[in-house]
Amino acid sequence: MFNKLSKCYNKLSNQDRTPDFLTPSYLPSLDGWRAIGVIMVLFGHAKLSRNVPTVVHTFLDKTIYAELGVQIFFVLSGFLITIILIKTKQKFRTISLKEFYIKRALRILPVFYLYLFVLFILNLLMGLNLNWQNFTGPLLFVNNFKLFDSTWLTGHTWSLAVEEQFYLLWPLAFILMPKKGWLFCLSVILAKVVLNVFWYLKPEFYNITMGPFLSRSDALLTGCLSAILCFKGFFNNKQKIWSKWHLPALCAIAILLIYHHYNARLFGVLLVPFGDLVSNTLIMFLIIQSVINRKSLLFKILNLKIIKKIGVLSYSIYIWQQLFLVPKDYNNAVFWNIFPYNILFALCTAYLSYTYFESFFLRLKDHLRKNHPIAIKGS
């Protein structure tokens, strides 16, 4: 046992080497995972706008969870950002925080601020009863801490706040602890297991102990840790585990069961401390498997043209869907919130937003990439 731990530690101390499956600038399946994540969010919110329960609604209620979609985004985001940081360090021996933050800003801010501007105009024209606090939290990326009054129309910005806070902290931690980044990730992930129990027993300490950020950071750091392990040689395309055809199905079933029982408030003694840890790990396994094994059914599904297209549009879809997929009891619902037309409105708006607005800023980001060509396409 001691020898195995010693070998693992020595491996973690080795110099980073890019594994074959992470060499390309465009990694297959990742747009597909973005699509899966945003579809979960889309239908997870759409079922709230349905007035009369149906068989379809019941099915969606048991199998589609918007929170799971966000969790997939978080794990994937940590994985991708860490790959970019490691590759940048490998090639240039340094990391430009300025360039990193400019690229992140071009990716996230334009469409997000456009959404808030449109919301502001609609509030003036249609009386949506939004106040200055409803905009302040999102603008400052602190909506996860609930320092200001929130509303459904800006409620989804909590996840963007978590991402932005992560983008501020993780590159700094990566630079300051170049050889111990894995230990930082592992420490926070394991600490989160204890914190879950503490927050459950003492919810009044949730905000004080940075719960609004730390409660989601384990998903991001699971992605970060997995990327580090890939470059340390722990995962490679010769390992037989990635070719096991039945494992993706078992992982997906396990994840859905965790969410089903968690929402039904069952097995809390296990799921409160360990539910996120297990589901994050299984999501990360599925992501790596879908990149390595190009013969699997999962790979073929994730790389269908329509799925990849949805993945490309995923950020715009996530931003705009909140305006259309409004819960049935929301006071300000209007004609574009009627199910199932609200889904079509959300998709069409996201397509227009991406094509005629977001793509301009992505081209600027690509221009930076040509000058400093370390990035994963679509990140």
mmCIF file of N, CA and C in Angstrom, residues 96-184:
data_model
loop_
_atom_site.group_PDB
_atom_site.id
_atom_site.type_symbol
_atom_site.label_atom_id
_atom_site.label_comp_id
_atom_site.label_asym_id
_atom_site.label_seq_id
_atom_site.Cartn_x
_atom_site.Cartn_y
_atom_site.Cartn_z
ATOM 1 N N SER A 96 0.269 34.435 -18.934
ATOM 2 C CA SER A 96 -0.140 35.837 -18.901
ATOM 3 C C SER A 96 -1.562 35.927 -18.354
ATOM 4 N N LEU A 97 -1.681 36.387 -17.121
ATOM 5 C CA LEU A 97 -3.003 36.538 -16.522
ATOM 6 C C LEU A 97 -3.834 37.562 -17.291
ATOM 7 N N LYS A 98 -3.167 38.617 -17.770
ATOM 8 C CA LYS A 98 -3.868 39.653 -18.526
ATOM 9 C C LYS A 98 -4.538 39.057 -19.755
ATOM 10 N N GLU A 99 -3.775 38.268 -20.500
ATOM 11 C CA GLU A 99 -4.342 37.654 -21.708
ATOM 12 C C GLU A 99 -5.424 36.640 -21.360
ATOM 13 N N PHE A 100 -5.207 35.889 -20.294
ATOM 14 C CA PHE A 100 -6.202 34.911 -19.858
ATOM 15 C C PHE A 100 -7.527 35.592 -19.552
ATOM 16 N N TYR A 101 -7.473 36.682 -18.795
ATOM 17 C CA TYR A 101 -8.703 37.361 -18.397
ATOM 18 C C TYR A 101 -9.362 38.081 -19.575
ATOM 19 N N ILE A 102 -8.576 38.590 -20.510
ATOM 20 C CA ILE A 102 -9.156 39.228 -21.699
ATOM 21 C C ILE A 102 -9.937 38.195 -22.516
ATOM 22 N N LYS A 103 -9.361 37.010 -22.686
ATOM 23 C CA LYS A 103 -10.040 35.953 -23.453
ATOM 24 C C LYS A 103 -11.325 35.511 -22.752
ATOM 25 N N ARG A 104 -11.262 35.376 -21.440
ATOM 26 C CA ARG A 104 -12.464 34.982 -20.695
ATOM 27 C C ARG A 104 -13.539 36.064 -20.797
ATOM 28 N N ALA A 105 -13.108 37.317 -20.743
ATOM 29 C CA ALA A 105 -14.059 38.429 -20.838
ATOM 30 C C ALA A 105 -14.741 38.447 -22.197
ATOM 31 N N LEU A 106 -13.973 38.227 -23.268
ATOM 32 C CA LEU A 106 -14.551 38.214 -24.615
ATOM 33 C C LEU A 106 -15.514 37.040 -24.789
ATOM 34 N N ARG A 107 -15.264 35.974 -24.057
ATOM 35 C CA ARG A 107 -16.137 34.796 -24.167
ATOM 36 C C ARG A 107 -17.441 34.977 -23.397
ATOM 37 N N ILE A 108 -17.377 35.627 -22.244
ATOM 38 C CA ILE A 108 -18.515 35.632 -21.325
ATOM 39 C C ILE A 108 -19.293 36.945 -21.312
ATOM 40 N N LEU A 109 -18.607 38.069 -21.280
ATOM 41 C CA LEU A 109 -19.265 39.334 -20.979
ATOM 42 C C LEU A 109 -20.194 39.885 -22.067
ATOM 43 N N PRO A 110 -19.805 39.886 -23.353
ATOM 44 C CA PRO A 110 -20.651 40.574 -24.349
ATOM 45 C C PRO A 110 -22.095 40.096 -24.378
ATOM 46 N N VAL A 111 -22.317 38.797 -24.502
ATOM 47 C CA VAL A 111 -23.687 38.272 -24.589
ATOM 48 C C VAL A 111 -24.416 38.460 -23.260
ATOM 49 N N PHE A 112 -23.702 38.279 -22.182
ATOM 50 C CA PHE A 112 -24.309 38.429 -20.867
ATOM 51 C C PHE A 112 -24.800 39.856 -20.649
ATOM 52 N N TYR A 113 -23.969 40.843 -20.986
ATOM 53 C CA TYR A 113 -24.369 42.238 -20.810
ATOM 54 C C TYR A 113 -25.439 42.643 -21.823
ATOM 55 N N LEU A 114 -25.417 42.027 -22.999
ATOM 56 C CA LEU A 114 -26.500 42.271 -23.961
ATOM 57 C C LEU A 114 -27.828 41.797 -23.378
ATOM 58 N N TYR A 115 -27.819 40.623 -22.755
ATOM 59 C CA TYR A 115 -29.038 40.097 -22.131
ATOM 60 C C TYR A 115 -29.555 41.052 -21.058
ATOM 61 N N LEU A 116 -28.655 41.548 -20.198
ATOM 62 C CA LEU A 116 -29.076 42.467 -19.146
ATOM 63 C C LEU A 116 -29.603 43.780 -19.732
ATOM 64 N N PHE A 117 -28.999 44.245 -20.826
ATOM 65 C CA PHE A 117 -29.468 45.469 -21.471
ATOM 66 C C PHE A 117 -30.868 45.268 -22.049
ATOM 67 N N VAL A 118 -31.098 44.148 -22.733
ATOM 68 C CA VAL A 118 -32.428 43.842 -23.285
ATOM 69 C C VAL A 118 -33.439 43.732 -22.154
ATOM 70 N N LEU A 119 -33.041 43.106 -21.064
ATOM 71 C CA LEU A 119 -33.926 42.970 -19.906
ATOM 72 C C LEU A 119 -34.284 44.347 -19.338
ATOM 73 N N PHE A 120 -33.316 45.233 -19.302
ATOM 74 C CA PHE A 120 -33.542 46.591 -18.820
ATOM 75 C C PHE A 120 -34.566 47.322 -19.698
ATOM 76 N N ILE A 121 -34.422 47.189 -21.018
ATOM 77 C CA ILE A 121 -35.359 47.825 -21.957
ATOM 78 C C ILE A 121 -36.753 47.228 -21.819
ATOM 79 N N LEU A 122 -36.837 45.909 -21.723
ATOM 80 C CA LEU A 122 -38.141 45.252 -21.568
ATOM 81 C C LEU A 122 -38.801 45.660 -20.257
ATOM 82 N N ASN A 123 -37.995 45.853 -19.244
ATOM 83 C CA ASN A 123 -38.540 46.288 -17.966
ATOM 84 C C ASN A 123 -39.171 47.678 -18.075
ATOM 85 N N LEU A 124 -38.547 48.559 -18.839
ATOM 86 C CA LEU A 124 -39.102 49.904 -19.051
ATOM 87 C C LEU A 124 -40.373 49.865 -19.884
ATOM 88 N N LEU A 125 -40.377 49.003 -20.913
ATOM 89 C CA LEU A 125 -41.496 48.975 -21.855
ATOM 90 C C LEU A 125 -42.673 48.142 -21.348
ATOM 91 N N MET A 126 -42.385 47.073 -20.619
ATOM 92 C CA MET A 126 -43.433 46.114 -20.266
ATOM 93 C C MET A 126 -43.696 46.017 -18.770
ATOM 94 N N GLY A 127 -42.953 46.754 -17.972
ATOM 95 C CA GLY A 127 -43.186 46.731 -16.533
ATOM 96 C C GLY A 127 -42.973 45.372 -15.912
ATOM 97 N N LEU A 128 -41.760 44.844 -16.004
ATOM 98 C CA LEU A 128 -41.452 43.523 -15.458
ATOM 99 C C LEU A 128 -41.187 43.553 -13.951
ATOM 100 N N ASN A 129 -41.311 44.726 -13.369
ATOM 101 C CA ASN A 129 -41.129 44.900 -11.915
ATOM 102 C C ASN A 129 -39.714 44.553 -11.443
ATOM 103 N N LEU A 130 -38.739 44.797 -12.288
ATOM 104 C CA LEU A 130 -37.350 44.600 -11.898
ATOM 105 C C LEU A 130 -36.818 45.887 -11.274
ATOM 106 N N ASN A 131 -35.999 45.755 -10.241
ATOM 107 C CA ASN A 131 -35.427 46.934 -9.595
ATOM 108 C C ASN A 131 -33.910 46.936 -9.729
ATOM 109 N N TRP A 132 -33.271 47.958 -9.212
ATOM 110 C CA TRP A 132 -31.822 48.101 -9.397
ATOM 111 C C TRP A 132 -31.043 46.952 -8.788
ATOM 112 N N GLN A 133 -31.567 46.357 -7.714
ATOM 113 C CA GLN A 133 -30.864 45.243 -7.085
ATOM 114 C C GLN A 133 -30.857 43.999 -7.973
ATOM 115 N N ASN A 134 -31.935 43.847 -8.765
ATOM 116 C CA ASN A 134 -32.005 42.699 -9.660
ATOM 117 C C ASN A 134 -30.905 42.727 -10.712
ATOM 118 N N PHE A 135 -30.386 43.913 -10.999
ATOM 119 C CA PHE A 135 -29.311 44.055 -11.984
ATOM 120 C C PHE A 135 -27.927 44.141 -11.333
ATOM 121 N N THR A 136 -27.870 44.641 -10.107
ATOM 122 C CA THR A 136 -26.575 44.873 -9.460
ATOM 123 C C THR A 136 -25.834 43.575 -9.167
ATOM 124 N N GLY A 137 -26.522 42.597 -8.607
ATOM 125 C CA GLY A 137 -25.901 41.306 -8.312
ATOM 126 C C GLY A 137 -25.288 40.658 -9.541
ATOM 127 N N PRO A 138 -26.055 40.538 -10.633
ATOM 128 C CA PRO A 138 -25.490 39.968 -11.860
ATOM 129 C C PRO A 138 -24.330 40.774 -12.429
ATOM 130 N N LEU A 139 -24.455 42.107 -12.440
ATOM 131 C CA LEU A 139 -23.395 42.951 -13.003
ATOM 132 C C LEU A 139 -22.079 42.787 -12.255
ATOM 133 N N LEU A 140 -22.152 42.575 -10.953
ATOM 134 C CA LEU A 140 -20.948 42.437 -10.134
ATOM 135 C C LEU A 140 -20.504 40.975 -9.990
ATOM 136 N N PHE A 141 -21.245 40.054 -10.582
ATOM 137 C CA PHE A 141 -20.962 38.618 -10.507
ATOM 138 C C PHE A 141 -20.885 38.134 -9.059
ATOM 139 N N VAL A 142 -21.896 38.527 -8.281
ATOM 140 C CA VAL A 142 -21.991 38.062 -6.893
ATOM 141 C C VAL A 142 -23.393 37.520 -6.599
ATOM 142 N N ASN A 143 -24.120 37.177 -7.655
ATOM 143 C CA ASN A 143 -25.508 36.759 -7.460
ATOM 144 C C ASN A 143 -25.618 35.443 -6.700
ATOM 145 N N ASN A 144 -24.545 34.660 -6.676
ATOM 146 C CA ASN A 144 -24.579 33.416 -5.909
ATOM 147 C C ASN A 144 -24.619 33.675 -4.401
ATOM 148 N N PHE A 145 -24.124 34.835 -3.965
ATOM 149 C CA PHE A 145 -24.113 35.161 -2.540
ATOM 150 C C PHE A 145 -25.404 35.827 -2.070
ATOM 151 N N LYS A 146 -26.284 36.128 -3.009
ATOM 152 C CA LYS A 146 -27.590 36.707 -2.679
ATOM 153 C C LYS A 146 -27.451 37.965 -1.810
ATOM 154 N N LEU A 147 -26.506 38.816 -2.176
ATOM 155 C CA LEU A 147 -26.325 40.085 -1.467
ATOM 156 C C LEU A 147 -27.377 41.103 -1.881
ATOM 157 N N PHE A 148 -27.974 40.875 -3.053
ATOM 158 C CA PHE A 148 -29.010 41.762 -3.580
ATOM 159 C C PHE A 148 -30.242 40.941 -3.911
ATOM 160 N N ASP A 149 -31.393 41.615 -3.982
ATOM 161 C CA ASP A 149 -32.633 40.933 -4.347
ATOM 162 C C ASP A 149 -32.483 40.286 -5.718
ATOM 163 N N SER A 150 -32.970 39.055 -5.824
ATOM 164 C CA SER A 150 -32.885 38.345 -7.089
ATOM 165 C C SER A 150 -34.277 38.117 -7.657
ATOM 166 N N THR A 151 -34.321 37.705 -8.899
ATOM 167 C CA THR A 151 -35.572 37.417 -9.583
ATOM 168 C C THR A 151 -35.302 36.301 -10.577
ATOM 169 N N TRP A 152 -36.372 35.639 -11.012
ATOM 170 C CA TRP A 152 -36.193 34.531 -11.948
ATOM 171 C C TRP A 152 -35.398 34.953 -13.185
ATOM 172 N N LEU A 153 -35.677 36.132 -13.722
ATOM 173 C CA LEU A 153 -35.087 36.554 -14.988
ATOM 174 C C LEU A 153 -33.582 36.756 -14.911
ATOM 175 N N THR A 154 -33.050 36.929 -13.715
ATOM 176 C CA THR A 154 -31.592 37.017 -13.556
ATOM 177 C C THR A 154 -31.075 35.934 -12.608
ATOM 178 N N GLY A 155 -31.944 35.016 -12.240
ATOM 179 C CA GLY A 155 -31.570 33.990 -11.267
ATOM 180 C C GLY A 155 -30.458 33.078 -11.742
ATOM 181 N N HIS A 156 -30.412 32.825 -13.059
ATOM 182 C CA HIS A 156 -29.407 31.904 -13.577
ATOM 183 C C HIS A 156 -27.994 32.483 -13.554
ATOM 184 N N THR A 157 -27.869 33.764 -13.232
ATOM 185 C CA THR A 157 -26.538 34.376 -13.220
ATOM 186 C C THR A 157 -25.696 33.924 -12.030
ATOM 187 N N TRP A 158 -26.285 33.175 -11.102
ATOM 188 C CA TRP A 158 -25.497 32.642 -9.991
ATOM 189 C C TRP A 158 -24.367 31.753 -10.511
ATOM 190 N N SER A 159 -24.649 30.978 -11.571
ATOM 191 C CA SER A 159 -23.633 30.066 -12.104
ATOM 192 C C SER A 159 -22.510 30.832 -12.794
ATOM 193 N N LEU A 160 -22.852 31.938 -13.466
ATOM 194 C CA LEU A 160 -21.821 32.770 -14.078
ATOM 195 C C LEU A 160 -20.940 33.408 -13.003
ATOM 196 N N ALA A 161 -21.566 33.771 -11.883
ATOM 197 C CA ALA A 161 -20.808 34.341 -10.770
ATOM 198 C C ALA A 161 -19.790 33.325 -10.243
ATOM 199 N N VAL A 162 -20.220 32.082 -10.069
ATOM 200 C CA VAL A 162 -19.316 31.031 -9.599
ATOM 201 C C VAL A 162 -18.159 30.855 -10.576
ATOM 202 N N GLU A 163 -18.477 30.819 -11.874
ATOM 203 C CA GLU A 163 -17.436 30.648 -12.894
ATOM 204 C C GLU A 163 -16.435 31.797 -12.851
ATOM 205 N N GLU A 164 -16.935 33.031 -12.773
ATOM 206 C CA GLU A 164 -16.035 34.192 -12.762
ATOM 207 C C GLU A 164 -15.160 34.191 -11.517
ATOM 208 N N GLN A 165 -15.730 33.826 -10.381
ATOM 209 C CA GLN A 165 -14.938 33.754 -9.149
ATOM 210 C C GLN A 165 -13.864 32.671 -9.282
ATOM 211 N N PHE A 166 -14.229 31.582 -9.918
ATOM 212 C CA PHE A 166 -13.265 30.507 -10.179
ATOM 213 C C PHE A 166 -12.147 30.984 -11.106
ATOM 214 N N TYR A 167 -12.507 31.715 -12.160
ATOM 215 C CA TYR A 167 -11.504 32.222 -13.096
ATOM 216 C C TYR A 167 -10.530 33.194 -12.430
ATOM 217 N N LEU A 168 -10.983 33.887 -11.418
ATOM 218 C CA LEU A 168 -10.102 34.802 -10.691
ATOM 219 C C LEU A 168 -9.131 34.039 -9.791
ATOM 220 N N LEU A 169 -9.595 32.955 -9.178
ATOM 221 C CA LEU A 169 -8.805 32.273 -8.163
ATOM 222 C C LEU A 169 -7.912 31.159 -8.711
ATOM 223 N N TRP A 170 -8.442 30.321 -9.604
ATOM 224 C CA TRP A 170 -7.699 29.132 -10.016
ATOM 225 C C TRP A 170 -6.407 29.447 -10.774
ATOM 226 N N PRO A 171 -6.379 30.374 -11.752
ATOM 227 C CA PRO A 171 -5.097 30.683 -12.414
ATOM 228 C C PRO A 171 -4.034 31.157 -11.432
ATOM 229 N N LEU A 172 -4.448 31.937 -10.427
ATOM 230 C CA LEU A 172 -3.498 32.397 -9.409
ATOM 231 C C LEU A 172 -2.960 31.220 -8.597
ATOM 232 N N ALA A 173 -3.849 30.326 -8.185
ATOM 233 C CA ALA A 173 -3.425 29.140 -7.433
ATOM 234 C C ALA A 173 -2.511 28.262 -8.284
ATOM 235 N N PHE A 174 -2.832 28.151 -9.564
ATOM 236 C CA PHE A 174 -2.044 27.338 -10.494
ATOM 237 C C PHE A 174 -0.627 27.895 -10.632
ATOM 238 N N ILE A 175 -0.518 29.236 -10.706
ATOM 239 C CA ILE A 175 0.791 29.882 -10.847
ATOM 240 C C ILE A 175 1.593 29.815 -9.551
ATOM 241 N N LEU A 176 0.924 30.048 -8.423
ATOM 242 C CA LEU A 176 1.608 30.076 -7.132
ATOM 243 C C LEU A 176 2.020 28.690 -6.644
ATOM 244 N N MET A 177 1.272 27.653 -7.095
ATOM 245 C CA MET A 177 1.584 26.276 -6.692
ATOM 246 C C MET A 177 1.755 25.406 -7.927
ATOM 247 N N PRO A 178 2.790 25.662 -8.734
ATOM 248 C CA PRO A 178 2.944 24.960 -10.011
ATOM 249 C C PRO A 178 3.086 23.444 -9.878
ATOM 250 N N LYS A 179 3.636 22.993 -8.754
ATOM 251 C CA LYS A 179 3.828 21.555 -8.562
ATOM 252 C C LYS A 179 2.834 20.940 -7.583
ATOM 253 N N LYS A 180 2.027 21.785 -6.964
ATOM 254 C CA LYS A 180 1.082 21.296 -5.953
ATOM 255 C C LYS A 180 -0.366 21.651 -6.285
ATOM 256 N N GLY A 181 -0.630 21.977 -7.540
ATOM 257 C CA GLY A 181 -2.002 22.285 -7.932
ATOM 258 C C GLY A 181 -2.941 21.133 -7.650
ATOM 259 N N TRP A 182 -2.444 19.910 -7.865
ATOM 260 C CA TRP A 182 -3.258 18.722 -7.612
ATOM 261 C C TRP A 182 -3.656 18.622 -6.141
ATOM 262 N N LEU A 183 -2.703 19.017 -5.251
ATOM 263 C CA LEU A 183 -2.974 18.942 -3.811
ATOM 264 C C LEU A 183 -4.015 19.977 -3.404
ATOM 265 N N PHE A 184 -3.935 21.153 -4.006
ATOM 266 C CA PHE A 184 -4.932 22.197 -3.749
ATOM 267 C C PHE A 184 -6.322 21.703 -4.133
#
